[in-house]
């Protein structure tokens, strides 16, 4: 089952303002594209417990004040889109073709697609991610505001159980490769440098954290634990971590 992550570059053709990071609007544009090329697939996605994609925030030289960015005509912006199932991955060319034919409205600004490029050039499958990674240290950069939700509360620290536990739930939902059940509480946070950021949405605000967090496995960790944690770390770059990963939050990358 193939996964893919691309960056979609946009050119602003109609100036306007965008509240927050544009995640809700990008989410809406994604579903509009899917519905137009495969309505059955769109209905299937709506019914899934976990959504088979993640969307990064609108990025570029955006000057935000009080959570609002003014976008001028001619500005270049971009966002990332990752697909977690083969059917959705195979639909990407048709989705991009649809998006290229239409003016994309984000906030009150209008954009056209300039280009799309793969961020991870090699073909990636769940069984590939689950092969050969045995690092005892996992360094993650949270590149977009990230948070977790539990019992109606927002959690703002990337505890190992929250990060890897949520990744394992999503992995098990999509992957045909079964990972061992391990105790993520054994993982230690060895270093972190995080800051909190408010993310405005249309009718509410969320607070998330950005920055780096380094995780260390115990020196006597079994090979199966290293295997599971490293596989989930590779997966995180596609799936995102935490809450609202389909609306511009929870994007991460692995650091050396």
Short mmCIF file of C-alpha atoms in Angstrom, two decimals:
data_model
loop_
_atom_site.label_atom_id
_atom_site.label_comp_id
_atom_site.label_asym_id
_atom_site.label_seq_id
_atom_site.Cartn_x
_atom_site.Cartn_y
_atom_site.Cartn_z
CA UNK A 1 0.00 0.00 0.00
CA UNK A 2 1.74 3.15 -1.24
CA UNK A 3 1.94 6.49 0.57
CA UNK A 4 2.93 9.79 -0.98
CA UNK A 5 3.68 13.34 0.18
CA UNK A 6 3.72 16.31 -2.16
CA UNK A 7 4.12 20.07 -1.95
CA UNK A 8 1.63 22.15 -3.94
CA UNK A 9 2.81 25.63 -4.91
CA UNK A 10 0.22 28.37 -5.34
CA UNK A 11 0.29 31.82 -6.97
CA UNK A 12 -2.01 34.49 -5.55
CA UNK A 13 -4.12 36.06 -8.32
CA UNK A 14 -6.61 37.88 -6.13
CA UNK A 15 -5.39 39.69 -3.01
CA UNK A 16 -7.15 39.00 0.26
CA UNK A 17 -6.81 38.06 3.90
CA UNK A 18 -6.47 34.64 5.47
CA UNK A 19 -7.30 33.86 9.06
CA UNK A 20 -4.94 31.43 10.75
CA UNK A 21 -3.04 28.95 8.59
CA UNK A 22 -5.74 28.28 6.02
CA UNK A 23 -6.11 24.68 7.18
CA UNK A 24 -9.91 24.56 7.17
CA UNK A 25 -10.09 26.05 3.66
CA UNK A 26 -7.44 23.65 2.32
CA UNK A 27 -9.39 20.76 3.90
CA UNK A 28 -12.50 21.96 2.07
CA UNK A 29 -10.66 22.28 -1.26
CA UNK A 30 -9.29 18.76 -0.87
CA UNK A 31 -12.75 17.25 -0.40
CA UNK A 32 -14.16 19.30 -3.26
CA UNK A 33 -11.46 17.88 -5.54
CA UNK A 34 -12.07 14.30 -4.37
CA UNK A 35 -15.85 14.64 -4.76
CA UNK A 36 -15.44 15.87 -8.32
CA UNK A 37 -13.21 13.02 -9.44
CA UNK A 38 -14.60 10.14 -7.34
CA UNK A 39 -17.71 10.79 -5.28
CA UNK A 40 -17.71 7.21 -3.99
CA UNK A 41 -14.20 7.69 -2.60
CA UNK A 42 -15.22 10.97 -0.97
CA UNK A 43 -18.16 9.26 0.78
CA UNK A 44 -15.87 6.45 1.90
CA UNK A 45 -13.38 8.92 3.41
CA UNK A 46 -16.13 10.79 5.26
CA UNK A 47 -17.12 7.55 6.99
CA UNK A 48 -13.60 6.56 8.07
CA UNK A 49 -12.62 6.78 11.73
CA UNK A 50 -9.22 8.10 10.69
CA UNK A 51 -8.85 10.16 7.53
CA UNK A 52 -6.35 8.77 4.98
CA UNK A 53 -4.56 12.07 4.39
CA UNK A 54 -2.85 14.97 6.11
CA UNK A 55 -2.59 18.60 5.04
CA UNK A 56 0.08 21.08 6.10
CA UNK A 57 -0.53 24.78 6.81
CA UNK A 58 -0.37 27.42 4.11
CA UNK A 59 3.25 28.56 4.07
CA UNK A 60 5.14 31.41 2.43
CA UNK A 61 6.28 34.94 3.19
CA UNK A 62 3.15 35.68 5.17
CA UNK A 63 3.08 38.61 7.58
CA UNK A 64 0.55 37.63 10.21
CA UNK A 65 -0.86 40.07 12.74
CA UNK A 66 -3.38 38.95 15.35
CA UNK A 67 -3.68 35.64 13.49
CA UNK A 68 -4.56 37.23 10.14
CA UNK A 69 -2.34 37.39 7.04
CA UNK A 70 -2.69 39.86 4.17
CA UNK A 71 -1.86 38.13 0.87
CA UNK A 72 -0.97 40.30 -2.10
CA UNK A 73 -1.40 39.44 -5.77
CA UNK A 74 1.73 37.74 -7.08
CA UNK A 75 2.66 36.14 -3.76
CA UNK A 76 3.81 32.53 -3.79
CA UNK A 77 2.52 30.14 -1.12
CA UNK A 78 2.49 26.38 -0.69
CA UNK A 79 1.07 23.56 1.38
CA UNK A 80 1.77 19.85 1.75
CA UNK A 81 -0.58 16.96 1.11
CA UNK A 82 0.12 13.37 2.15
CA UNK A 83 -1.95 10.31 1.24
CA UNK A 84 -2.03 7.17 3.38
CA UNK A 85 -3.90 4.67 1.20
CA UNK A 86 -3.17 3.33 -2.27
CA UNK A 87 -6.55 4.35 -3.67
CA UNK A 88 -6.12 7.95 -2.57
CA UNK A 89 -2.49 8.00 -3.72
CA UNK A 90 -3.57 6.80 -7.15
CA UNK A 91 -6.16 9.60 -7.28
CA UNK A 92 -3.56 12.36 -6.81
CA UNK A 93 -2.97 13.10 -10.54
CA UNK A 94 -6.70 13.59 -11.14
CA UNK A 95 -7.05 15.71 -8.00
CA UNK A 96 -4.18 17.95 -9.11
CA UNK A 97 -5.69 18.25 -12.59
CA UNK A 98 -8.96 19.42 -11.03
CA UNK A 99 -7.22 21.92 -8.75
CA UNK A 100 -5.20 23.35 -11.66
CA UNK A 101 -8.38 24.13 -13.57
CA UNK A 102 -9.99 26.17 -10.81
CA UNK A 103 -9.38 29.33 -8.81
CA UNK A 104 -8.74 28.20 -5.23
CA UNK A 105 -10.24 30.53 -2.64
CA UNK A 106 -8.51 30.55 0.75
CA UNK A 107 -9.95 33.13 3.09
CA UNK A 108 -10.76 35.99 0.72
CA UNK A 109 -7.67 35.44 -1.47
CA UNK A 110 -7.70 33.58 -4.78
CA UNK A 111 -4.91 31.25 -5.95
CA UNK A 112 -3.96 29.08 -8.90
CA UNK A 113 -1.76 25.99 -8.75
CA UNK A 114 1.72 26.59 -10.18
CA UNK A 115 3.28 23.18 -9.65
CA UNK A 116 3.28 20.10 -7.46
CA UNK A 117 6.38 18.15 -6.52
CA UNK A 118 7.07 15.05 -4.47
CA UNK A 119 8.77 15.68 -1.14
CA UNK A 120 9.85 12.06 -0.73
CA UNK A 121 10.98 10.85 -4.16
CA UNK A 122 11.37 7.17 -3.38
CA UNK A 123 8.28 4.99 -3.40
CA UNK A 124 7.10 4.46 0.17
CA UNK A 125 5.05 1.55 1.44
CA UNK A 126 4.11 0.45 4.95
CA UNK A 127 6.29 -2.65 4.67
CA UNK A 128 9.21 -0.47 3.52
CA UNK A 129 8.86 1.81 6.55
CA UNK A 130 8.77 -1.24 8.80
CA UNK A 131 12.11 -2.59 7.52
CA UNK A 132 15.59 -2.00 8.85
CA UNK A 133 15.26 0.98 11.23
CA UNK A 134 16.79 0.29 14.66
CA UNK A 135 17.73 3.71 16.07
CA UNK A 136 17.56 4.19 19.84
CA UNK A 137 17.17 7.96 19.48
CA UNK A 138 14.29 9.58 17.65
CA UNK A 139 14.48 13.31 16.98
CA UNK A 140 11.24 14.91 15.84
CA UNK A 141 10.63 18.49 14.75
CA UNK A 142 7.02 19.61 15.05
CA UNK A 143 6.91 21.98 12.08
CA UNK A 144 3.25 22.99 12.43
CA UNK A 145 1.29 23.72 15.60
CA UNK A 146 0.51 20.42 17.30
CA UNK A 147 -1.77 19.43 20.14
CA UNK A 148 -3.59 16.40 21.52
CA UNK A 149 -7.14 16.14 22.82
CA UNK A 150 -8.28 13.92 25.67
CA UNK A 151 -11.53 14.08 27.66
CA UNK A 152 -12.27 17.52 26.23
CA UNK A 153 -8.89 18.91 27.24
CA UNK A 154 -6.07 20.17 25.04
CA UNK A 155 -2.68 18.64 25.84
CA UNK A 156 0.39 20.68 24.92
CA UNK A 157 3.38 18.44 25.53
CA UNK A 158 4.47 15.58 23.22
CA UNK A 159 4.56 12.79 25.78
CA UNK A 160 5.81 9.56 24.18
CA UNK A 161 2.52 7.77 24.91
CA UNK A 162 0.58 10.53 23.13
CA UNK A 163 2.87 10.76 20.11
CA UNK A 164 3.58 7.10 19.43
CA UNK A 165 0.27 5.84 20.78
CA UNK A 166 -1.70 8.01 18.35
CA UNK A 167 0.59 6.99 15.50
CA UNK A 168 0.11 3.31 16.31
CA UNK A 169 -3.68 3.68 16.30
CA UNK A 170 -3.58 5.22 12.84
CA UNK A 171 -0.98 2.74 11.55
CA UNK A 172 -3.14 -0.20 12.64
CA UNK A 173 -6.15 1.35 10.91
CA UNK A 174 -4.45 1.66 7.52
CA UNK A 175 -1.52 -0.73 7.34
CA UNK A 176 -1.46 -4.39 6.41
CA UNK A 177 1.83 -4.69 8.36
CA UNK A 178 1.23 -5.55 12.01
CA UNK A 179 3.57 -3.94 14.54
CA UNK A 180 4.18 -5.38 18.02
CA UNK A 181 2.39 -3.82 20.98
CA UNK A 182 4.99 -2.03 23.10
CA UNK A 183 4.97 0.13 26.22
CA UNK A 184 5.64 3.66 25.00
CA UNK A 185 5.94 4.92 28.58
CA UNK A 186 9.43 3.38 28.60
CA UNK A 187 10.56 6.01 26.09
CA UNK A 188 12.26 9.03 27.66
CA UNK A 189 12.16 12.65 26.53
CA UNK A 190 15.86 13.56 26.58
CA UNK A 191 15.64 17.10 25.24
CA UNK A 192 13.02 19.51 23.98
CA UNK A 193 12.67 23.09 22.80
CA UNK A 194 9.05 24.01 22.24
CA UNK A 195 6.89 27.10 22.04
CA UNK A 196 3.12 27.49 21.96
CA UNK A 197 1.22 29.21 19.16
CA UNK A 198 -2.44 30.12 18.81
CA UNK A 199 -4.09 28.92 15.60
CA UNK A 200 -7.28 30.80 14.64
CA UNK A 201 -10.02 28.88 12.85
CA UNK A 202 -13.28 30.37 11.62
CA UNK A 203 -15.31 30.06 14.83
CA UNK A 204 -12.71 29.11 17.43
CA UNK A 205 -9.01 29.14 18.29
CA UNK A 206 -6.67 26.30 19.15
CA UNK A 207 -3.30 26.39 20.88
CA UNK A 208 -0.53 24.14 19.62
CA UNK A 209 3.21 23.73 20.14
CA UNK A 210 6.06 23.84 17.64
CA UNK A 211 9.73 22.92 17.99
CA UNK A 212 11.91 19.89 18.59
CA UNK A 213 11.67 16.93 20.92
CA UNK A 214 14.26 14.19 21.26
CA UNK A 215 13.19 10.73 22.43
CA UNK A 216 15.52 8.03 23.76
CA UNK A 217 14.71 4.35 24.09
CA UNK A 218 16.12 2.45 27.10
CA UNK A 219 19.53 0.91 26.44
CA UNK A 220 18.11 -2.58 27.01
CA UNK A 221 15.16 -2.11 24.63
CA UNK A 222 14.17 -5.20 22.71
CA UNK A 223 14.66 -5.15 18.96
CA UNK A 224 10.91 -5.35 18.42
CA UNK A 225 10.43 -2.13 20.37
CA UNK A 226 13.07 -0.33 18.30
CA UNK A 227 11.41 -1.68 15.19
CA UNK A 228 7.96 -0.46 16.19
CA UNK A 229 9.06 3.01 17.31
CA UNK A 230 11.22 3.62 14.25
CA UNK A 231 8.46 2.46 11.90
CA UNK A 232 5.96 4.81 13.54
CA UNK A 233 8.46 7.67 13.34
CA UNK A 234 8.80 7.16 9.59
CA UNK A 235 5.01 7.09 9.32
CA UNK A 236 4.66 10.36 11.26
CA UNK A 237 6.18 12.34 8.37
CA UNK A 238 3.16 11.33 6.28
CA UNK A 239 0.31 11.04 8.76
CA UNK A 240 1.11 13.96 11.02
CA UNK A 241 0.69 13.74 14.79
CA UNK A 242 -2.15 14.66 17.11
CA UNK A 243 -5.27 16.74 16.47
CA UNK A 244 -6.54 18.19 13.16
CA UNK A 245 -3.77 16.81 10.97
CA UNK A 246 -6.16 17.20 8.02
CA UNK A 247 -6.44 20.95 8.68
CA UNK A 248 -2.85 22.14 8.79
CA UNK A 249 -1.84 21.01 12.26
CA UNK A 250 0.49 18.30 13.60
CA UNK A 251 3.00 18.20 10.75
CA UNK A 252 6.41 16.80 11.64
CA UNK A 253 9.75 15.82 10.17
CA UNK A 254 12.46 13.49 11.41
CA UNK A 255 15.80 15.07 12.28
CA UNK A 256 19.22 13.45 12.06
#
